[in-house]
Coordinates of C-alpha atoms in Angstrom, one line a residue:
Chain J
M1 CA 28.5 9.3 -10.5
P2 CA 25.7 7.7 -12.7
D3 CA 23.7 9.9 -15.2
V4 CA 20.0 10.2 -14.8
S5 CA 17.7 11.6 -17.4
M6 CA 13.9 12.3 -17.5
V7 CA 11.1 14.4 -19.1
V8 CA 10.3 17.1 -16.5
N9 CA 7.2 19.2 -17.7
G10 CA 7.6 18.1 -21.1
E11 CA 11.5 19.1 -21.3
A12 CA 14.1 16.5 -21.6
R13 CA 16.4 16.9 -18.4
S14 CA 19.6 15.1 -17.3
G15 CA 22.3 15.3 -14.6
D16 CA 24.6 13.4 -12.5
V17 CA 23.3 11.9 -9.2
E18 CA 24.7 9.8 -6.6
G19 CA 22.8 6.3 -6.0
R20 CA 21.2 7.7 -2.9
T21 CA 19.7 11.1 -4.3
L22 CA 16.1 11.2 -3.7
L23 CA 14.2 12.5 -6.7
V24 CA 12.8 15.6 -4.8
D25 CA 16.6 16.3 -4.2
F26 CA 17.4 16.1 -7.8
L27 CA 14.4 18.1 -9.0
R28 CA 15.2 21.1 -6.4
E29 CA 18.8 21.2 -6.4
G30 CA 19.5 19.6 -9.6
L31 CA 16.9 21.3 -11.9
G32 CA 16.0 24.1 -9.4
L33 CA 12.5 23.3 -9.4
T34 CA 12.0 24.2 -6.0
G35 CA 8.1 24.2 -6.1
T36 CA 8.0 20.7 -4.9
H37 CA 8.5 20.9 -1.2
V38 CA 10.1 18.5 1.5
G39 CA 7.8 18.7 4.9
C40 CA 8.7 15.4 6.9
D41 CA 11.4 13.5 4.7
T42 CA 9.5 10.2 6.0
S43 CA 6.8 9.6 3.1
Q44 CA 4.1 11.0 5.3
C45 CA 3.3 14.6 4.8
G46 CA 2.6 14.3 0.8
A47 CA 4.4 18.1 0.3
C48 CA 6.9 16.5 -2.3
V49 CA 4.0 14.7 -4.4
V50 CA 4.9 15.0 -8.2
H51 CA 3.5 12.8 -10.9
V52 CA 6.0 9.9 -12.5
D53 CA 4.6 8.3 -15.5
G54 CA 1.1 9.5 -14.9
Q55 CA 1.1 8.5 -11.2
A56 CA 1.3 10.7 -7.9
V57 CA 4.2 9.5 -6.0
K58 CA 5.8 11.2 -3.2
S59 CA 9.2 12.2 -4.5
C60 CA 11.2 12.0 -1.1
T61 CA 10.2 8.3 -1.2
I62 CA 12.1 7.1 -4.4
F63 CA 15.5 7.8 -5.6
A64 CA 16.2 9.8 -8.6
L65 CA 17.5 6.6 -10.6
E66 CA 14.0 5.0 -10.1
A67 CA 12.7 7.7 -12.2
D68 CA 15.2 7.1 -15.0
R69 CA 13.8 7.8 -18.3
A70 CA 10.3 8.4 -16.8
E71 CA 8.0 11.4 -17.5
V72 CA 7.9 13.5 -14.4
T73 CA 5.4 16.4 -13.8
T74 CA 5.9 18.9 -11.2
I75 CA 4.0 21.8 -9.8
E76 CA 5.7 24.0 -12.1
G77 CA 4.5 22.0 -15.1
I78 CA 1.0 22.5 -14.1
A79 CA 0.3 26.2 -14.9
G80 CA 0.0 27.3 -18.7
P81 CA 3.0 28.4 -20.4
D82 CA 2.1 32.2 -20.0
G83 CA 1.7 31.6 -16.2
S84 CA -1.8 31.6 -15.9
L85 CA -3.2 29.2 -13.3
S86 CA -4.8 26.0 -14.4
P87 CA -8.5 25.1 -13.3
M88 CA -7.5 23.5 -10.5
Q89 CA -4.8 26.0 -8.9
K90 CA -7.5 28.6 -9.9
S91 CA -9.8 26.8 -7.6
F92 CA -7.4 26.8 -4.5
R93 CA -7.3 30.5 -5.1
D94 CA -11.0 31.1 -5.4
H95 CA -12.1 28.7 -2.4
H96 CA -9.1 30.0 -0.1
G97 CA -7.9 26.2 -0.2
L98 CA -4.4 27.3 1.1
Q99 CA -3.2 29.4 4.1
C100 CA 0.5 29.0 4.4
G101 CA 0.9 27.5 1.1
F102 CA 3.6 24.9 2.1
C103 CA 1.6 21.8 1.4
T104 CA -0.1 23.2 -1.7
P105 CA 2.2 22.1 -4.3
G106 CA 1.4 18.4 -3.3
M107 CA -2.0 19.1 -2.7
V108 CA -2.6 20.2 -6.0
M109 CA -0.8 17.3 -7.5
T110 CA -2.5 14.8 -5.5
A111 CA -5.8 16.8 -6.2
L112 CA -5.5 16.5 -10.0
K113 CA -4.9 12.8 -9.8
L114 CA -7.6 12.1 -7.9
L115 CA -10.0 14.0 -10.1
E116 CA -8.3 12.1 -13.0
N117 CA -9.4 8.7 -11.7
N118 CA -12.9 9.9 -10.2
A119 CA -14.4 12.8 -11.8
K120 CA -17.0 13.5 -9.4
P121 CA -16.0 12.4 -6.0
S122 CA -18.0 12.6 -3.0
E123 CA -16.8 14.7 0.0
A124 CA -16.1 11.6 1.7
E125 CA -14.1 10.1 -1.5
V126 CA -12.0 13.7 -1.4
R127 CA -11.1 13.1 2.1
E128 CA -9.9 9.5 1.7
G129 CA -7.9 10.8 -1.4
L130 CA -6.2 13.4 0.6
K131 CA -4.9 11.1 3.4
G132 CA -1.3 11.2 2.3
N133 CA -1.6 14.9 2.3
F134 CA -0.8 16.7 5.5
C135 CA -2.2 20.5 5.9
R136 CA -1.6 22.1 9.4
C137 CA -3.3 25.4 8.9
T138 CA -6.6 24.9 7.0
G139 CA -8.2 22.2 8.8
Y140 CA -9.0 20.7 5.4
Q141 CA -12.3 22.1 5.0
N142 CA -11.5 24.6 2.1
I143 CA -9.3 22.2 0.3
V144 CA -12.0 19.6 0.2
R145 CA -14.3 22.8 -1.1
T146 CA -11.7 23.4 -3.6
I147 CA -11.5 19.9 -4.9
L148 CA -15.1 19.5 -5.2
A149 CA -15.7 22.8 -7.0
A150 CA -12.8 22.1 -9.2
S151 CA -14.6 18.7 -10.3
G152 CA -17.6 20.9 -11.3
Q153 CA -20.1 19.9 -8.4
D154 CA -21.9 22.5 -6.2
I155 CA -20.3 22.8 -3.0
P156 CA -22.4 24.0 0.3
V157 CA -21.9 27.7 1.1
T158 CA -20.0 28.1 4.4
S159 CA -22.0 29.8 6.8
V160 CA -20.1 32.7 8.9
E161 CA -21.2 33.6 12.2
Chain V
M1 CA 26.1 3.6 -2.8
S2 CA 25.7 1.8 -6.1
Y3 CA 22.4 1.4 -7.8
Y4 CA 21.4 -1.5 -9.7
A5 CA 18.3 -1.6 -12.1
P6 CA 18.3 -4.6 -14.6
T7 CA 15.8 -5.2 -16.8
S8 CA 15.9 -9.0 -17.2
L9 CA 16.1 -11.8 -14.3
G10 CA 19.1 -13.1 -16.1
D11 CA 21.1 -9.8 -14.9
V12 CA 19.6 -10.0 -11.1
W13 CA 21.6 -13.2 -10.5
P14 CA 25.2 -12.0 -10.8
L15 CA 24.0 -9.0 -8.8
L16 CA 22.4 -11.1 -6.1
A17 CA 25.1 -13.5 -5.9
E18 CA 27.6 -10.7 -4.8
G19 CA 25.6 -10.7 -1.8
E20 CA 26.0 -6.8 -1.1
A21 CA 23.0 -5.3 -2.6
R22 CA 19.7 -5.1 -1.0
V23 CA 16.7 -5.9 -3.0
V24 CA 14.1 -3.0 -3.3
A25 CA 11.0 -2.9 -5.5
G26 CA 9.1 0.4 -4.5
G27 CA 11.4 1.0 -1.4
T28 CA 8.8 2.5 0.6
D29 CA 9.8 0.5 3.4
L30 CA 13.6 1.4 2.9
F31 CA 13.1 5.1 3.6
P32 CA 11.5 5.3 6.9
T33 CA 13.7 2.6 8.4
Q34 CA 17.0 4.4 7.0
G35 CA 16.7 7.5 9.1
D36 CA 20.1 9.3 9.3
G37 CA 22.3 6.0 8.9
P38 CA 24.3 5.5 6.3
P39 CA 22.6 3.9 3.2
P40 CA 23.2 0.4 2.0
S41 CA 26.3 0.0 -0.1
A42 CA 24.4 -1.1 -3.0
L43 CA 20.5 -1.6 -4.0
L44 CA 19.1 -3.8 -6.5
D45 CA 15.9 -2.1 -7.9
I46 CA 13.8 -5.0 -9.2
S47 CA 10.9 -3.0 -10.5
R48 CA 12.0 -2.8 -14.1
V49 CA 12.8 -6.4 -14.4
D50 CA 10.7 -7.8 -17.5
G51 CA 7.9 -10.0 -16.5
L52 CA 7.9 -9.4 -12.6
R53 CA 4.8 -7.0 -12.8
G54 CA 1.4 -7.9 -13.1
I55 CA -1.4 -10.5 -12.2
D56 CA -2.0 -13.6 -14.7
H57 CA -4.9 -16.1 -14.1
D58 CA -5.2 -19.4 -15.5
D59 CA -7.3 -22.4 -14.1
D60 CA -5.0 -23.2 -11.4
G61 CA -5.3 -20.0 -9.8
W62 CA -3.7 -16.5 -10.0
R63 CA 0.1 -15.5 -10.1
I64 CA 1.0 -11.9 -8.7
G65 CA 4.5 -11.2 -9.9
G66 CA 7.1 -9.7 -7.3
A67 CA 7.1 -6.2 -8.5
T68 CA 3.2 -5.9 -8.4
T69 CA 2.2 -2.6 -6.5
W70 CA -0.6 -2.2 -4.3
S71 CA -2.3 0.1 -6.8
D72 CA -2.0 -2.9 -9.4
I73 CA -3.8 -5.2 -7.1
V74 CA -6.9 -2.4 -6.5
A75 CA -7.0 -2.2 -10.1
A76 CA -6.9 -5.9 -11.1
P77 CA -10.5 -7.5 -11.8
L78 CA -10.4 -10.3 -9.3
P79 CA -13.2 -12.1 -7.7
P80 CA -14.8 -11.4 -4.3
A81 CA -12.3 -13.6 -2.6
F82 CA -9.9 -11.0 -3.1
D83 CA -12.1 -8.1 -1.6
G84 CA -10.0 -8.5 1.8
L85 CA -6.7 -8.2 -0.2
K86 CA -7.8 -5.1 -2.1
A87 CA -9.1 -3.5 1.3
A88 CA -5.9 -4.3 2.6
A89 CA -4.3 -2.5 -0.3
L90 CA -6.3 0.5 0.1
Q91 CA -5.1 0.9 3.5
V92 CA -1.4 0.5 3.2
G93 CA 0.2 4.2 3.6
S94 CA -1.6 6.7 1.3
V95 CA -2.3 6.4 -2.5
Q96 CA 1.2 7.8 -3.5
I97 CA 2.6 4.9 -1.5
Q98 CA 0.3 2.2 -2.9
N99 CA 1.4 3.5 -6.4
V100 CA 5.0 2.8 -5.8
G101 CA 5.1 0.1 -3.0
T102 CA 4.5 -3.9 -3.6
L103 CA 2.9 -6.7 -2.2
A104 CA 6.0 -8.9 -2.3
G105 CA 8.0 -6.3 -0.4
N106 CA 5.4 -6.4 2.1
L107 CA 6.1 -9.8 2.6
C108 CA 10.0 -9.8 2.5
N109 CA 10.1 -7.0 5.1
A110 CA 8.3 -9.5 7.5
S111 CA 7.0 -7.0 9.8
P112 CA 4.3 -8.7 12.3
A113 CA 2.0 -5.9 11.2
A114 CA 2.1 -6.4 7.3
D115 CA -1.1 -5.6 6.1
G116 CA -0.8 -7.9 3.1
V117 CA -0.2 -11.0 5.4
P118 CA -3.5 -11.8 6.8
P119 CA -5.6 -11.6 3.5
L120 CA -2.9 -13.7 1.8
L121 CA -3.3 -16.3 4.6
T122 CA -7.1 -16.7 4.1
L123 CA -6.4 -17.1 0.2
E124 CA -3.7 -19.7 1.1
A125 CA -1.0 -18.1 -1.0
E126 CA 2.4 -19.5 -1.6
V127 CA 5.3 -17.7 -2.4
A128 CA 7.8 -18.4 -5.5
L129 CA 11.4 -18.0 -4.5
T130 CA 13.7 -18.0 -7.6
S131 CA 17.7 -18.4 -7.8
A132 CA 19.9 -19.0 -10.7
G133 CA 19.4 -22.6 -9.8
G134 CA 15.5 -22.8 -10.2
T135 CA 12.5 -22.2 -8.1
R136 CA 11.0 -23.3 -4.9
R137 CA 7.6 -22.7 -3.6
L138 CA 6.7 -22.4 0.0
T139 CA 3.6 -21.8 2.0
L140 CA 3.4 -18.2 3.4
T141 CA 3.7 -19.8 6.7
N142 CA 6.8 -21.4 5.9
F143 CA 8.1 -18.2 4.2
L144 CA 7.5 -16.0 7.3
R145 CA 9.6 -17.4 10.1
G146 CA 9.5 -14.8 12.5
V147 CA 9.7 -10.8 13.2
R148 CA 11.7 -9.4 10.2
Q149 CA 12.6 -13.1 9.4
T150 CA 11.9 -15.1 6.0
A151 CA 13.1 -18.1 4.5
L152 CA 14.7 -16.5 1.7
V153 CA 18.5 -17.5 1.3
P154 CA 21.3 -15.4 -0.2
G155 CA 20.9 -15.5 -4.0
E156 CA 17.0 -15.8 -3.9
L157 CA 14.5 -13.5 -5.0
L158 CA 10.7 -13.6 -4.4
T159 CA 9.6 -13.6 -8.1
A160 CA 6.0 -14.4 -7.6
L161 CA 3.0 -15.2 -5.2
H162 CA 0.6 -17.9 -6.1
I163 CA -3.1 -18.2 -5.1
P164 CA -4.9 -21.3 -5.7
R165 CA -8.4 -21.6 -6.9
Q166 CA -10.8 -20.3 -4.3
P167 CA -14.0 -21.8 -2.9
T168 CA -17.2 -21.3 -5.2
G169 CA -18.8 -18.3 -3.7
A170 CA -16.1 -17.0 -1.4
L171 CA -16.6 -13.7 0.2
S172 CA -13.8 -11.9 2.0
S173 CA -13.2 -8.8 4.1
F174 CA -10.2 -6.8 6.2
V175 CA -10.4 -5.0 9.2
K176 CA -7.8 -2.9 10.6
L177 CA -7.4 -1.1 13.8
G178 CA -5.0 1.8 14.0
S179 CA -4.9 4.6 16.3
R180 CA -6.5 6.9 13.6
R181 CA -8.1 6.0 10.5
Y182 CA -5.3 6.8 8.1
L183 CA -1.4 6.4 7.3
V184 CA -1.1 4.1 10.5
I185 CA 0.6 0.8 11.5
S186 CA -1.8 -1.5 12.7
I187 CA -2.4 -2.3 16.2
A188 CA -4.3 -5.3 15.3
M189 CA -6.1 -6.6 12.0
V190 CA -8.0 -9.5 10.9
A191 CA -8.8 -11.0 7.4
A192 CA -11.8 -13.3 7.0
Q193 CA -13.3 -15.4 3.8
I194 CA -16.6 -17.2 4.1
W195 CA -18.3 -19.2 1.7
L196 CA -21.8 -20.6 2.2
D197 CA -23.4 -24.2 1.6
E198 CA -26.5 -24.8 -0.6
A199 CA -28.6 -24.7 2.4
G200 CA -26.9 -21.0 3.0
R201 CA -25.2 -22.2 6.3
I202 CA -21.5 -21.6 6.6
G203 CA -19.6 -24.0 4.4
G204 CA -16.3 -22.8 5.5
V205 CA -14.3 -20.0 7.0
R206 CA -11.1 -18.8 7.3
V207 CA -9.7 -16.0 9.6
A208 CA -6.3 -14.8 10.0
V209 CA -5.1 -12.2 12.4
G210 CA -2.1 -9.8 12.2
A211 CA -0.1 -7.8 14.5
C212 CA -1.1 -10.0 17.4
S213 CA 1.9 -12.6 17.1
P214 CA 5.4 -12.4 15.5
V215 CA 3.6 -13.5 12.3
A216 CA 0.2 -13.2 11.4
R217 CA -1.9 -16.7 12.2
R218 CA -4.7 -18.4 11.0
L219 CA -7.1 -19.4 13.7
F220 CA -8.2 -22.8 12.7
G221 CA -10.1 -23.9 16.0
L222 CA -12.2 -20.9 15.6
E223 CA -12.6 -21.6 11.8
Q224 CA -14.0 -25.2 12.8
S225 CA -16.5 -23.7 15.2
L226 CA -18.1 -21.5 12.8
I227 CA -18.9 -24.5 10.0
G228 CA -22.8 -25.2 9.9
L229 CA -23.7 -21.6 11.5
R230 CA -26.1 -19.4 9.8
P231 CA -24.7 -16.1 8.6
S232 CA -27.1 -14.1 11.2
D233 CA -25.3 -16.0 14.1
L234 CA -22.0 -14.4 13.2
V235 CA -23.0 -11.2 15.2
S236 CA -23.5 -12.9 18.5
F237 CA -22.0 -16.3 18.5
S238 CA -20.1 -17.3 21.4
M239 CA -16.4 -17.6 21.2
A240 CA -14.4 -20.3 23.0
S241 CA -12.3 -19.2 25.7
D242 CA -9.5 -20.8 24.0
A243 CA -10.2 -19.4 20.5
L244 CA -7.5 -16.8 20.8
D245 CA -5.0 -18.9 22.4
T246 CA -2.5 -19.3 19.7
L247 CA -2.0 -15.5 19.4
S248 CA 0.7 -14.0 21.6
P249 CA 0.3 -10.3 21.3
I250 CA 2.7 -8.0 23.1
D251 CA 2.6 -4.4 24.9
D252 CA 4.2 -2.0 22.7
V253 CA 4.1 1.9 21.6
R254 CA 0.7 1.1 19.7
G255 CA -1.1 -0.6 22.4
S256 CA -0.9 -3.0 25.4
A257 CA -1.4 -6.9 24.9
E258 CA -4.5 -6.9 26.9
Y259 CA -6.0 -4.0 24.5
R260 CA -5.1 -6.2 21.4
R261 CA -6.6 -9.2 23.0
A262 CA -9.9 -7.5 23.6
A263 CA -9.8 -5.8 20.2
V264 CA -9.1 -8.8 18.2
E265 CA -12.3 -10.6 19.3
R266 CA -14.4 -7.3 18.2
L267 CA -12.3 -7.2 15.0
I268 CA -13.3 -11.0 14.3
R269 CA -16.7 -10.2 14.4
D270 CA -16.5 -7.2 12.4
A271 CA -14.6 -8.8 9.6
L272 CA -16.9 -11.8 9.5
G273 CA -20.0 -9.6 9.5
Q274 CA -18.7 -7.4 6.8
A275 CA -17.6 -10.8 4.6
V276 CA -21.0 -12.3 4.8
E277 CA -22.9 -8.9 4.2
R278 CA -21.5 -8.9 0.8
S279 CA -23.2 -12.1 0.1
D280 CA -26.7 -10.1 0.2
G281 CA -25.6 -7.7 -2.3

């Protein structure tokens, strides 16, 4: 079986994979990085989003060998070395941007790139940027607020009836 | 399954000649169609081939390399004649798909609903098909032969798209109708390009419709009928009863033929309106 090697969350990692092994399967089963989730396996839901050479990618939509020699960042690489949450993760917690949490790793990875490419997005731009990430719990409202807050913008107070 | 990722075209030809390998660039069309069936016996990943990715420009026009992604197109500094192509790029899947999937792959996949085709028809793009023996160029119309059928012969690779110089002042747009806003396969789509003459009237128009025939089509008759109109006439011009006769929409899971025919007329007006709106800005 071919060797694959990549830098994952700053560490050189390698392993044997089959040609058909998906990147997400290598990350989860080969490297034990189970923070990256598989929701739909048909490149729609976005639970599997990771960064490959600086771009958000659905890791169920590329083979591990396509990421050979690439720099890969997964959700495990986002918090500080001491486990302290990154500002984006903290914003998800502070603004209740998750309920069951299944989509959250992909949401965080997509949100980070969204703000990297557009530091002060409008609400519409946030919603557009999230079109490849499905959430079946929150109705998206708090995720959008989370990301707007993480960008340092004021967010409207939600009224409670 | 064998997986090959050569870095030079010279290494591609022997692998292609064996005839076993399925060519992929981003692979985004491969995974959903794969389902639970057995994978191809070999994949030839061309995304690492030197010189295949990127957009160049010279006096004759633009060359878009065969491994150029949708995101590359969105980010490229291109004139307004390409606004329709960029709008299409932004509506292919989601950003994570646009980062990996390629325009050339969209063409080779030859879906009637390929979002890249209508804008490229309005740009009068050609494809370069290269093999160990040399390169031939085909118009897009000659390249796309039917549903999932192209003119590629064994041993050939779509190495680039060539887009000629565009009419001065050309503006463009792309309008897609899906069952919802995001992550959908088109029910119908229209790309338009317009340029005005010195009197501010329509000097030329190109209109292409996708997902309403086996291969997307230009509507040459309609185009001719619009020349000389004022931009403000585009909202309400009367469309000839036979303007859409070259289309052959089908009934399928996404919509009926009748619905498509009705929708296309509206989409054409929207696309023309959006293209010409940009002239005021």
